[in-house]
Coordinates of C-alpha atoms in Angstrom, one line a residue:
Chain H
M1 CA 0.0 0.0 0.0
E2 CA 1.2 3.5 -0.8
L3 CA 1.9 6.3 1.7
P4 CA -0.9 8.7 2.2
V5 CA -0.5 12.1 3.7
L6 CA -3.2 14.4 4.8
N7 CA -2.4 17.0 7.2
E8 CA -5.2 19.1 8.2
Q9 CA -8.7 17.8 7.6
P10 CA -9.7 15.2 10.1
A11 CA -10.8 12.0 8.5
S12 CA -14.1 12.1 10.2
K13 CA -15.1 15.4 8.8
G14 CA -16.0 14.3 5.4
G15 CA -15.3 16.3 2.3
C16 CA -11.7 15.0 2.5
S17 CA -11.1 12.7 -0.3
A18 CA -7.7 11.3 -0.4
S19 CA -6.9 13.0 -3.6
S20 CA -7.6 16.5 -2.4
C21 CA -5.8 15.9 0.9
G22 CA -2.8 14.8 -1.0
T23 CA -2.3 18.2 -2.5
T24 CA -3.4 20.1 0.6
D25 CA -0.3 19.3 2.5
D26 CA -1.0 21.8 5.2
Q27 CA -3.9 23.9 6.6
L28 CA -3.5 26.4 3.8
G29 CA -4.5 24.0 1.1
H30 CA -7.9 25.6 0.3
L31 CA -6.8 29.2 0.3
S32 CA -6.7 31.2 -2.9
D33 CA -3.3 31.2 -4.8
D34 CA -2.5 34.8 -3.9
I35 CA -2.9 34.2 -0.1
R36 CA -1.1 31.0 -0.3
A37 CA 1.8 32.7 -2.0
K38 CA 2.0 35.2 0.8
V39 CA 2.1 32.6 3.5
E40 CA 4.0 29.6 2.2
N41 CA 7.3 30.6 3.6
H42 CA 5.9 31.9 6.8
P43 CA 6.6 29.4 9.6
C44 CA 3.8 30.6 11.8
Y45 CA 1.1 30.3 9.1
S46 CA 2.1 27.3 7.2
E47 CA 2.6 23.9 8.9
D48 CA 4.7 22.9 5.9
A49 CA 6.9 26.0 6.1
H50 CA 7.6 25.6 9.8
H51 CA 9.9 22.7 9.2
Y52 CA 12.1 24.9 7.0
F53 CA 11.8 28.6 7.9
A54 CA 12.6 30.5 11.0
R55 CA 11.1 33.5 12.6
M56 CA 12.1 36.1 15.2
H57 CA 10.4 38.5 17.5
V58 CA 11.9 41.8 18.6
A59 CA 10.8 43.1 22.0
V60 CA 10.3 46.8 21.3
A61 CA 6.8 47.0 22.7
P62 CA 6.8 46.9 26.5
A63 CA 3.7 49.0 27.2
C64 CA 0.2 47.5 27.3
N65 CA -3.2 49.0 27.3
I66 CA -5.1 46.0 28.9
Q67 CA -4.6 43.4 31.5
C68 CA -5.2 39.7 30.7
H69 CA -5.6 37.1 33.5
Y70 CA -3.0 34.9 31.9
C71 CA -0.3 37.6 31.9
N72 CA 1.9 38.9 34.6
R73 CA 3.6 42.2 33.6
K74 CA 6.4 41.7 36.0
Y75 CA 7.6 38.6 34.3
D76 CA 11.2 38.6 33.0
C77 CA 12.8 35.2 33.1
A78 CA 15.5 33.7 30.9
N79 CA 14.2 30.2 31.5
E80 CA 10.6 30.8 30.6
S81 CA 9.3 30.2 27.1
R82 CA 5.8 31.6 26.7
P83 CA 4.3 34.8 25.3
G84 CA 4.8 38.0 27.1
V85 CA 8.2 37.1 28.5
V86 CA 11.5 38.6 27.5
S87 CA 15.0 39.0 28.8
E88 CA 16.0 42.2 27.1
L89 CA 14.0 45.2 25.9
L90 CA 15.1 46.8 22.7
M91 CA 14.9 50.3 21.2
P92 CA 14.1 50.4 17.5
D93 CA 17.7 50.9 16.3
Q94 CA 18.8 48.0 18.4
A95 CA 15.9 45.9 17.0
V96 CA 16.9 46.7 13.5
K97 CA 20.5 45.8 14.1
K98 CA 19.5 42.5 15.8
T99 CA 17.1 41.6 13.0
M100 CA 19.7 42.1 10.3
A101 CA 22.3 40.2 12.4
V102 CA 19.9 37.3 12.7
A103 CA 19.0 37.4 9.0
A104 CA 22.6 37.3 8.0
N105 CA 23.4 34.4 10.4
I106 CA 20.2 32.4 10.1
P107 CA 19.3 32.8 6.4
Q108 CA 16.2 30.6 6.9
M109 CA 14.7 33.5 9.0
T110 CA 12.0 35.0 6.8
V111 CA 9.7 36.7 9.3
L112 CA 10.1 39.4 11.8
G113 CA 7.3 39.9 14.2
I114 CA 6.6 42.4 17.0
A115 CA 4.6 40.7 19.6
G116 CA 5.3 42.4 22.9
P117 CA 6.1 41.9 25.7
G118 CA 3.1 44.4 25.9
D119 CA 0.9 45.3 23.0
P120 CA 2.7 46.5 19.9
L121 CA 0.0 49.0 19.0
A122 CA 0.2 50.5 22.5
N123 CA 3.8 51.4 21.6
P124 CA 3.1 52.9 18.2
E125 CA 6.3 54.9 17.9
R126 CA 8.7 52.1 18.7
T127 CA 6.7 49.6 16.7
F128 CA 6.3 51.6 13.6
E129 CA 9.8 53.0 13.6
T130 CA 11.1 49.4 13.6
F131 CA 8.8 48.4 10.8
R132 CA 9.6 51.5 8.7
R133 CA 13.3 51.0 9.0
L134 CA 13.2 47.3 8.3
S135 CA 10.9 47.8 5.2
E136 CA 13.7 50.1 3.8
E137 CA 16.8 48.3 5.0
A138 CA 15.8 44.7 4.9
P139 CA 13.1 44.4 2.2
D140 CA 13.4 40.6 2.0
I141 CA 12.0 40.1 5.5
K142 CA 8.3 39.7 6.0
L143 CA 6.9 41.9 8.8
C144 CA 4.1 40.9 11.1
V145 CA 2.5 42.1 14.3
S146 CA 0.2 40.7 16.9
T147 CA -2.2 42.7 19.0
N148 CA -4.9 42.5 21.5
G149 CA -6.9 44.7 19.2
L150 CA -7.8 47.6 21.4
A151 CA -5.8 50.2 19.5
L152 CA -6.2 48.4 16.2
P153 CA -8.8 50.4 14.4
D154 CA -6.7 53.6 14.8
A155 CA -3.6 51.8 13.6
V156 CA -4.9 50.1 10.4
E157 CA -4.0 53.0 8.2
E158 CA -0.4 53.1 9.4
L159 CA -0.1 49.3 9.2
S160 CA -1.1 49.4 5.6
K161 CA 1.7 51.8 4.8
H162 CA 4.4 49.4 5.8
N163 CA 5.5 46.1 4.4
I164 CA 3.1 44.2 6.7
D165 CA 0.8 41.8 5.1
H166 CA -0.1 39.8 8.2
V167 CA -1.7 40.8 11.5
T168 CA -2.6 38.5 14.4
I169 CA -5.4 39.5 16.7
T170 CA -5.9 37.7 20.0
I171 CA -9.7 37.2 20.3
N172 CA -10.7 35.1 23.2
C173 CA -14.4 35.9 23.2
L174 CA -17.4 37.8 21.7
D175 CA -19.4 37.9 24.8
P176 CA -18.5 40.7 27.3
E177 CA -19.5 38.6 30.2
V178 CA -17.0 35.9 29.2
G179 CA -14.6 38.8 28.5
A180 CA -14.9 40.1 32.1
K181 CA -13.5 36.8 33.3
I182 CA -10.5 37.1 31.1
Y183 CA -9.7 40.9 31.1
P184 CA -9.9 42.6 34.5
W185 CA -9.4 46.0 32.9
I186 CA -8.5 48.1 29.9
F187 CA -7.1 51.6 29.5
W188 CA -9.5 53.5 27.3
E189 CA -9.9 57.2 26.6
N190 CA -7.7 58.2 29.5
K191 CA -9.4 56.0 32.1
R192 CA -9.0 52.5 33.5
I193 CA -12.2 50.6 32.8
H194 CA -12.9 47.5 34.7
G195 CA -15.2 44.5 34.2
I196 CA -17.9 43.9 31.6
E197 CA -17.7 47.5 30.3
G198 CA -14.0 47.2 29.6
A199 CA -14.4 43.8 27.9
R200 CA -17.3 45.2 25.8
I201 CA -15.1 48.0 24.4
L202 CA -12.2 45.6 23.8
I203 CA -14.4 43.1 21.9
E204 CA -15.9 45.9 19.7
Q205 CA -12.5 47.3 18.8
Q206 CA -11.2 43.8 18.0
Q207 CA -14.1 43.1 15.6
K208 CA -13.9 46.5 14.1
G209 CA -10.2 46.1 13.6
L210 CA -10.6 42.7 12.0
E211 CA -13.1 44.1 9.5
M212 CA -10.9 47.1 8.6
L213 CA -7.9 44.9 8.0
V214 CA -9.8 42.5 5.8
A215 CA -11.2 45.5 3.9
K216 CA -7.6 46.7 3.3
G217 CA -6.5 43.2 2.0
I218 CA -4.2 42.6 5.0
L219 CA -4.2 38.9 6.1
V220 CA -5.6 38.3 9.6
K221 CA -4.9 35.4 11.8
V222 CA -6.9 35.1 15.0
N223 CA -5.3 33.6 18.2
S224 CA -7.5 32.4 21.0
V225 CA -6.4 31.1 24.4
M226 CA -8.5 28.1 25.4
I227 CA -9.4 28.5 29.1
P228 CA -11.4 25.5 30.4
G229 CA -14.6 26.6 32.1
V230 CA -14.2 30.2 30.9
N231 CA -14.3 30.4 27.1
D232 CA -13.9 26.8 25.9
K233 CA -17.5 26.4 25.0
H234 CA -17.6 29.8 23.4
L235 CA -14.6 29.4 21.0
A236 CA -16.4 27.5 18.3
E237 CA -18.7 30.5 17.9
V238 CA -15.6 32.8 17.9
S239 CA -14.1 30.7 15.1
K240 CA -17.3 30.8 13.0
T241 CA -17.6 34.6 13.4
V242 CA -14.0 35.5 12.6
K243 CA -14.1 33.3 9.6
A244 CA -17.3 34.9 8.4
K245 CA -15.5 38.3 8.7
G246 CA -12.5 37.2 6.7
A247 CA -9.8 35.9 9.0
F248 CA -7.9 33.3 7.1
L249 CA -6.5 31.2 10.0
H250 CA -7.6 30.4 13.6
N251 CA -5.0 29.4 16.2
V252 CA -6.5 28.0 19.4
M253 CA -3.8 27.8 22.0
P254 CA -3.8 26.2 25.4
L255 CA -3.8 28.4 28.5
I256 CA -0.4 28.3 30.2
A257 CA -1.0 28.8 34.0
E258 CA 1.3 28.0 36.8
A259 CA 1.3 29.6 40.3
E260 CA 5.0 30.5 39.9
H261 CA 4.1 32.7 36.9
G262 CA 2.2 35.0 39.3
T263 CA -0.7 35.4 36.9
F264 CA -4.3 35.6 38.1
Y265 CA -5.1 32.2 36.5
G266 CA -1.9 30.7 37.8
V267 CA -2.4 31.8 41.4
M268 CA -6.1 31.1 41.5
G269 CA -5.6 27.5 40.3
Q270 CA -7.2 27.8 36.9
R271 CA -6.1 24.8 34.9
G272 CA -5.1 24.7 31.2
P273 CA -6.7 22.2 28.8
S274 CA -5.3 18.7 28.4
P275 CA -3.9 17.9 24.9
E276 CA -7.0 15.9 24.2
E277 CA -9.3 18.7 25.1
L278 CA -7.4 21.1 22.9
M279 CA -7.4 18.7 20.0
E280 CA -11.2 18.1 20.4
L281 CA -11.9 21.9 20.3
Q282 CA -9.5 22.4 17.3
D283 CA -11.3 19.5 15.5
A284 CA -14.7 21.1 16.4
C285 CA -13.6 24.4 14.9
S286 CA -12.0 23.0 11.9
G287 CA -15.4 22.3 10.2
D288 CA -15.7 26.1 9.9
M289 CA -12.2 27.4 9.7
N290 CA -8.6 26.7 8.8
M291 CA -7.0 25.7 12.1
M292 CA -3.4 26.2 13.0
R293 CA -2.0 23.4 15.1
H294 CA 1.8 24.0 15.1
C295 CA 1.9 27.2 17.2
R296 CA 4.7 27.2 19.8
Q297 CA 3.5 30.1 21.9
C298 CA 6.9 31.8 21.6
R299 CA 8.4 34.4 23.9
A300 CA 8.2 38.0 22.7
D301 CA 11.9 37.8 21.9
A302 CA 12.2 34.3 20.4
V303 CA 14.8 33.7 17.6
G304 CA 15.0 30.7 15.3
M305 CA 12.9 27.8 14.1
L306 CA 9.6 27.4 15.8
G307 CA 10.2 25.6 19.0
E308 CA 13.9 26.6 19.3
D309 CA 15.3 29.8 20.7
R310 CA 18.6 31.1 19.7
G311 CA 18.2 34.5 21.3
D312 CA 21.3 33.9 23.4
E313 CA 23.4 34.2 20.3
F314 CA 22.1 37.6 19.5
T315 CA 22.1 39.5 22.8
L316 CA 22.8 43.3 22.6
D317 CA 26.5 43.0 23.5
K318 CA 27.0 40.3 20.9
I319 CA 25.3 42.1 18.0
E320 CA 27.3 45.2 19.0
D321 CA 30.4 43.5 17.7
M322 CA 28.9 42.1 14.5
E323 CA 29.6 43.7 11.2
I324 CA 26.7 43.0 8.8
D325 CA 26.9 43.5 5.1
Y326 CA 23.2 43.2 4.4
Q327 CA 23.5 43.4 0.6
A328 CA 25.7 40.3 0.6
A329 CA 23.5 38.6 3.2
M330 CA 20.4 39.2 1.0
E331 CA 22.0 37.6 -2.0
K332 CA 23.0 34.6 0.1
R333 CA 19.5 34.4 1.6
K334 CA 17.9 34.5 -1.8
V335 CA 19.9 31.5 -3.0
I336 CA 19.0 29.6 0.2
H337 CA 15.3 30.5 0.0
E338 CA 15.1 29.3 -3.5
A339 CA 16.7 26.0 -2.7
I340 CA 14.3 25.5 0.2
A341 CA 11.3 26.4 -2.1
E342 CA 12.5 23.8 -4.5
E343 CA 12.9 21.2 -1.9
M344 CA 9.4 22.0 -0.5
N345 CA 7.9 21.8 -4.0
S346 CA 9.4 18.4 -4.8
K347 CA 8.2 17.1 -1.4
R348 CA 4.8 18.4 -2.1
A349 CA 4.7 16.7 -5.5
A350 CA 5.9 13.4 -3.9
K351 CA 3.1 13.7 -1.3
A352 CA 0.5 14.3 -3.9
E353 CA 1.7 11.4 -5.9
S354 CA 1.6 9.0 -3.0
A355 CA -1.8 10.3 -1.9
N356 CA -3.2 9.6 -5.4
L357 CA -1.9 6.1 -5.2
H358 CA -3.3 5.7 -1.7
A359 CA -6.7 6.7 -3.0
Q360 CA -6.7 3.7 -5.3
A361 CA -5.3 1.3 -2.7
E362 CA -7.3 -0.9 -0.4
K363 CA -7.9 0.7 3.0
L364 CA -7.1 -0.6 6.4
T365 CA -9.9 -0.8 8.9
T366 CA -7.7 -0.3 11.9
R367 CA -8.1 2.3 14.6
P368 CA -6.1 5.6 14.7
V369 CA -2.9 5.9 16.7
L370 CA -1.0 8.9 18.0
M371 CA 2.8 8.9 17.6
A372 CA 5.4 11.4 18.8
V373 CA 8.3 12.5 16.5
A374 CA 11.6 14.1 17.4
T375 CA 12.8 16.4 14.7
S376 CA 14.9 19.5 14.4
G377 CA 13.3 20.5 11.0
Q378 CA 13.4 19.7 7.3
G379 CA 10.4 17.4 7.8
V380 CA 12.5 14.4 8.7
I381 CA 13.2 12.4 11.8
N382 CA 16.5 13.7 12.8
M383 CA 16.7 14.2 16.5
H384 CA 18.0 12.1 19.4
F385 CA 15.3 11.3 21.9
G386 CA 17.3 12.8 24.8
H387 CA 17.9 16.0 23.0
A388 CA 14.3 16.7 22.1
K389 CA 12.8 19.7 23.9
E390 CA 9.5 19.0 22.2
F391 CA 7.8 16.4 20.1
L392 CA 5.5 16.7 17.1
I393 CA 2.4 14.6 17.5
Y394 CA 0.9 12.9 14.5
E395 CA -2.1 10.8 14.1
A396 CA -1.9 7.8 11.8
S397 CA -5.1 6.1 10.6
P398 CA -6.3 4.3 7.6
E399 CA -7.0 7.8 6.1
G400 CA -3.4 8.7 6.3
V401 CA -1.1 10.8 8.6
R402 CA -2.1 14.1 9.9
F403 CA -0.3 16.6 12.2
I404 CA -2.0 17.1 15.5
S405 CA 0.1 19.3 17.7
H406 CA 3.5 19.8 19.3
R407 CA 4.2 19.1 22.9
K408 CA 6.9 20.6 24.9
T409 CA 8.9 18.4 27.3
D410 CA 10.1 21.1 29.6
L411 CA 6.6 22.5 30.4
Y412 CA 7.7 25.9 29.3
C413 CA 10.6 26.1 31.7
S414 CA 14.2 25.1 31.0
G415 CA 15.5 26.0 34.4
D416 CA 17.5 23.6 36.6
D417 CA 16.1 21.4 39.3
S418 CA 15.8 24.3 41.8
C419 CA 12.8 25.8 40.0
G420 CA 10.9 22.5 39.4
D421 CA 9.5 19.9 41.8
G422 CA 12.4 17.5 41.3
E423 CA 10.7 15.1 38.9
S424 CA 13.4 13.7 36.6
V425 CA 13.6 15.1 33.0
L426 CA 12.8 11.7 31.7
Q427 CA 9.7 11.2 33.8
V428 CA 8.4 14.6 32.7
T429 CA 9.2 13.7 29.0
I430 CA 7.3 10.4 29.3
R431 CA 4.3 12.2 30.9
T432 CA 4.3 14.6 28.0
L433 CA 3.9 11.7 25.6
E434 CA 0.8 10.4 27.3
G435 CA -1.7 9.0 24.8
C436 CA 1.0 8.3 22.2
E437 CA 1.8 4.6 21.4
A438 CA 5.1 5.1 19.6
V439 CA 7.9 7.6 19.6
L440 CA 10.1 8.0 16.5
C441 CA 13.5 9.5 16.9
S442 CA 17.0 9.2 15.3
K443 CA 18.5 7.5 18.3
I444 CA 17.6 6.6 21.8
G445 CA 19.5 5.4 24.9
F446 CA 18.8 2.2 26.9
E447 CA 17.4 3.8 30.0
P448 CA 14.7 5.8 28.2
W449 CA 14.0 2.9 26.0
D450 CA 13.0 0.7 29.0
M451 CA 11.0 3.5 30.7
L452 CA 9.1 4.2 27.5
E453 CA 8.3 0.5 27.0
Q454 CA 7.1 0.3 30.6
A455 CA 4.8 3.3 29.9
G456 CA 3.3 1.6 26.9
I457 CA 5.1 3.8 24.4
M458 CA 7.1 1.9 21.7
P459 CA 10.4 3.6 21.0
N460 CA 11.5 3.5 17.4
G461 CA 14.9 4.6 16.0
E462 CA 14.7 2.7 12.8
H463 CA 13.5 5.6 10.6
A464 CA 16.3 8.2 11.2
M465 CA 16.5 10.8 8.4
E466 CA 13.3 9.6 6.8
P467 CA 10.4 12.0 6.0
I468 CA 8.1 12.1 9.0
E469 CA 4.8 11.1 7.4
E470 CA 6.3 8.2 5.5
A471 CA 8.0 6.9 8.7
V472 CA 4.8 7.3 10.8
M473 CA 2.8 5.4 8.2
A474 CA 5.4 2.7 8.0
V475 CA 5.3 2.2 11.8
Y476 CA 1.5 2.3 11.7
K477 CA 1.5 -0.5 9.1
E478 CA 3.9 -2.6 11.2
M479 CA 1.6 -2.2 14.2
A480 CA -1.4 -3.1 12.0
A481 CA 0.4 -6.2 10.7
A482 CA 1.3 -7.2 14.3
G483 CA -2.4 -7.1 15.1
K484 CA -2.1 -4.3 17.6
L485 CA -4.7 -2.1 16.1
D486 CA -8.0 -3.8 16.2
E487 CA -11.0 -1.7 17.1
A488 CA -11.8 -3.5 20.4
K489 CA -8.5 -2.2 21.8
A490 CA -9.4 1.3 20.9
E491 CA -12.6 1.1 22.9
Q492 CA -10.7 -0.3 25.8
R493 CA -8.4 2.6 25.6
A494 CA -11.2 5.1 25.4
T495 CA -12.9 3.9 28.5
A496 CA -9.7 3.4 30.4
Chain W
M1 CA 1.6 67.9 45.3
A2 CA 3.2 65.1 43.2
L3 CA 3.0 61.4 42.5
K4 CA 5.9 59.1 42.9
I5 CA 7.1 56.0 41.1
I6 CA 8.9 53.4 43.3
D7 CA 11.4 50.7 42.5
T8 CA 8.8 48.0 41.7
C9 CA 8.3 49.8 38.4
V10 CA 9.0 47.3 35.5
N11 CA 10.0 49.9 32.9
C12 CA 7.1 49.3 30.6
F13 CA 7.0 52.9 29.3
A14 CA 3.2 52.9 29.4
C15 CA 2.9 56.0 31.6
E16 CA 5.6 58.1 30.0
P17 CA 3.8 59.3 26.8
L18 CA 0.5 59.9 28.7
C19 CA 1.9 62.5 31.2
P20 CA 0.4 65.9 30.2
S21 CA 3.2 67.7 32.1
K22 CA 6.1 65.7 30.7
A23 CA 7.1 65.0 34.3
I24 CA 7.9 61.3 33.8
Y25 CA 11.4 60.3 32.6
K26 CA 13.4 57.2 32.3
A27 CA 16.2 57.1 34.9
E28 CA 19.0 54.6 35.5
A29 CA 17.0 51.8 37.1
Y30 CA 13.4 52.7 36.5
F31 CA 11.0 55.6 35.6
L32 CA 10.8 58.6 37.8
I33 CA 8.4 61.6 38.2
N34 CA 9.9 65.1 38.5
P35 CA 7.9 66.4 41.5
K36 CA 8.4 70.0 40.3
K37 CA 6.5 69.2 37.1
C38 CA 3.9 66.8 38.3
T39 CA 0.4 68.3 38.6
E40 CA -1.3 64.9 39.3
C41 CA -3.1 65.7 36.0
E42 CA -5.2 68.4 37.6
G43 CA -6.9 70.5 35.0
D44 CA -6.0 68.0 32.2
F45 CA -7.7 64.7 33.1
E46 CA -10.1 63.3 35.7
V47 CA -7.6 60.8 37.0
P48 CA -3.8 60.8 37.1
Q49 CA -2.8 59.1 33.8
C50 CA 0.3 57.3 35.0
A51 CA -1.7 55.6 37.8
A52 CA -4.6 54.8 35.4
I53 CA -2.4 52.8 33.0
C54 CA 0.3 51.4 35.4
P55 CA -0.1 47.6 35.5
I56 CA 2.0 47.1 38.7
E57 CA 0.1 47.3 42.0
G58 CA 1.9 49.6 44.5
A59 CA 4.3 51.1 42.0
I60 CA 2.8 54.6 42.0
L61 CA 2.2 56.5 45.3
D62 CA 0.1 59.6 45.9
S63 CA 1.4 62.7 47.6
L64 CA 0.9 61.1 51.0
G65 CA 2.9 58.0 50.0
V66 CA -0.1 55.7 49.7
P67 CA -0.2 53.3 46.7
I68 CA -2.9 54.5 44.3
N69 CA -3.3 50.9 43.0
P70 CA -3.2 48.7 46.2
P71 CA -2.6 44.9 46.1
G72 CA -5.3 43.0 44.3
S73 CA -6.8 46.1 42.7
L74 CA -5.3 45.4 39.2
T75 CA -4.8 41.7 39.0
G76 CA -7.9 40.7 40.9
I77 CA -5.8 38.3 42.9
P78 CA -6.8 38.6 46.6
P79 CA -3.6 39.5 48.5
E80 CA -4.0 36.6 50.9
K81 CA -4.3 34.2 48.0
M82 CA -1.1 35.6 46.5
A83 CA 0.7 35.3 49.8
E84 CA -0.5 31.7 50.1
A85 CA 0.7 30.8 46.6
M86 CA 4.1 32.4 47.2
A87 CA 4.5 30.6 50.6
E88 CA 3.7 27.4 48.8
L89 CA 6.3 28.0 46.2
Q90 CA 8.9 29.0 48.8
A91 CA 8.3 25.7 50.7
H92 CA 9.5 23.7 47.6

């Protein structure tokens, strides 16, 4: 049987014939060609691209005009990896220098975003100065911005003047009563406005800003934070509404809340969703909307491929000493980008081919299986189990292989034992892989091998350097052939 | 009559552009208010602008030295709950 690949549409959703899935190798498959062209080398918008291209954020926007219950404005921690956290604040000229230094040293970096640590549009001078200079001095870098939306309507005109074709708005609700449980206050027309009234104004501004951006032809992605018991039931409606207004992608992210973050939700014991709950909601929304599933919830000063952070290589004192010839760098970058595009195209063609063959092949009737993959990019299995800071989770089923999510092993913290509860790294990693039945990596040591087996997760190092989807399908077929995938077991698992 | 920013300021810049008297400036460690310039926004706004946007409880004091945004007023976290959570973390 041939190797099918389908990445976004859940098999159960219908309308997903194998032939169309074969060509829609990521969630952008059914976008128009011009939008697709704009996003296909953007790691945050294209699941396919995030294996190849890198992004960076510059932290030029410290001020904020609202308070969210998942954010603590005091937070500044080198070990934390989540939105709103930074180590070093930059002024626009420092940000421009850093961006060009990174672009010259990490040629796969195609996207520069401003995402905080506050709200970029609450810092219009620093944000727009950075964008203006980069449009002029580094025209081969895509610019994007993310915002809570409060100041968005007033900024649309200015945004449309720069080289910005993507804006992300965080929209957690449409109902002010839900909003009041997420946003304790906003700063609006020279006053702090608390509760439902503040939430109502914020929601109105977000929706107005979304409509204005779409009218200008600027692509809009919507981020939503899934907060169980607060907005989880509400987000399907949010998804439907923002799609109707023209957002092209919806990214539902799990709440990150730990007491040590000092956030309202963390201290008050509000839990985040389980990976299963998140997946269920994403699947529920995907009938109406293109869903994004590979978001890494980066820091506001992240540098590198999604899921990695090379910010330490580009601190202010280090970039100070770098001499950057950007003209030369741009030429080098162009060659590398073209080579990547070629590689991506040939992989796409191969996937389409195999999906076509799969459509004609006889289908298995086995149950779906989740597998974890250790990769450092390029769409292949190329990472040692022990080095993986995160795993990509794929679902294999008779319909093919689809990407589900990523899971971080370090629970957003890479500090030493002193800031954790002493659980071993390996135990944490294995807990992260709950629900998976196999883990594919380039190599794995004896100790983790045993522990994984005991946890019911089959380690597999036999597919090193192979394309992820092909390897996952190969392992799935081995499991099927070994009789491990009959439906009865699936039911047992579901009720366990 | 002047407000004061203390060392719990996190340097977020939010207050600085709002000040109608240009009394707020970035100093070595954190932002400061020039007491000779500060009018507490009287005649310009209903409420002092720096204190109305500052996200940090306790960081801005009124002319009597009392925090304008006391603990719990901005985050919604009851102070005893915060103390409890911090004690719990310390114990680890």
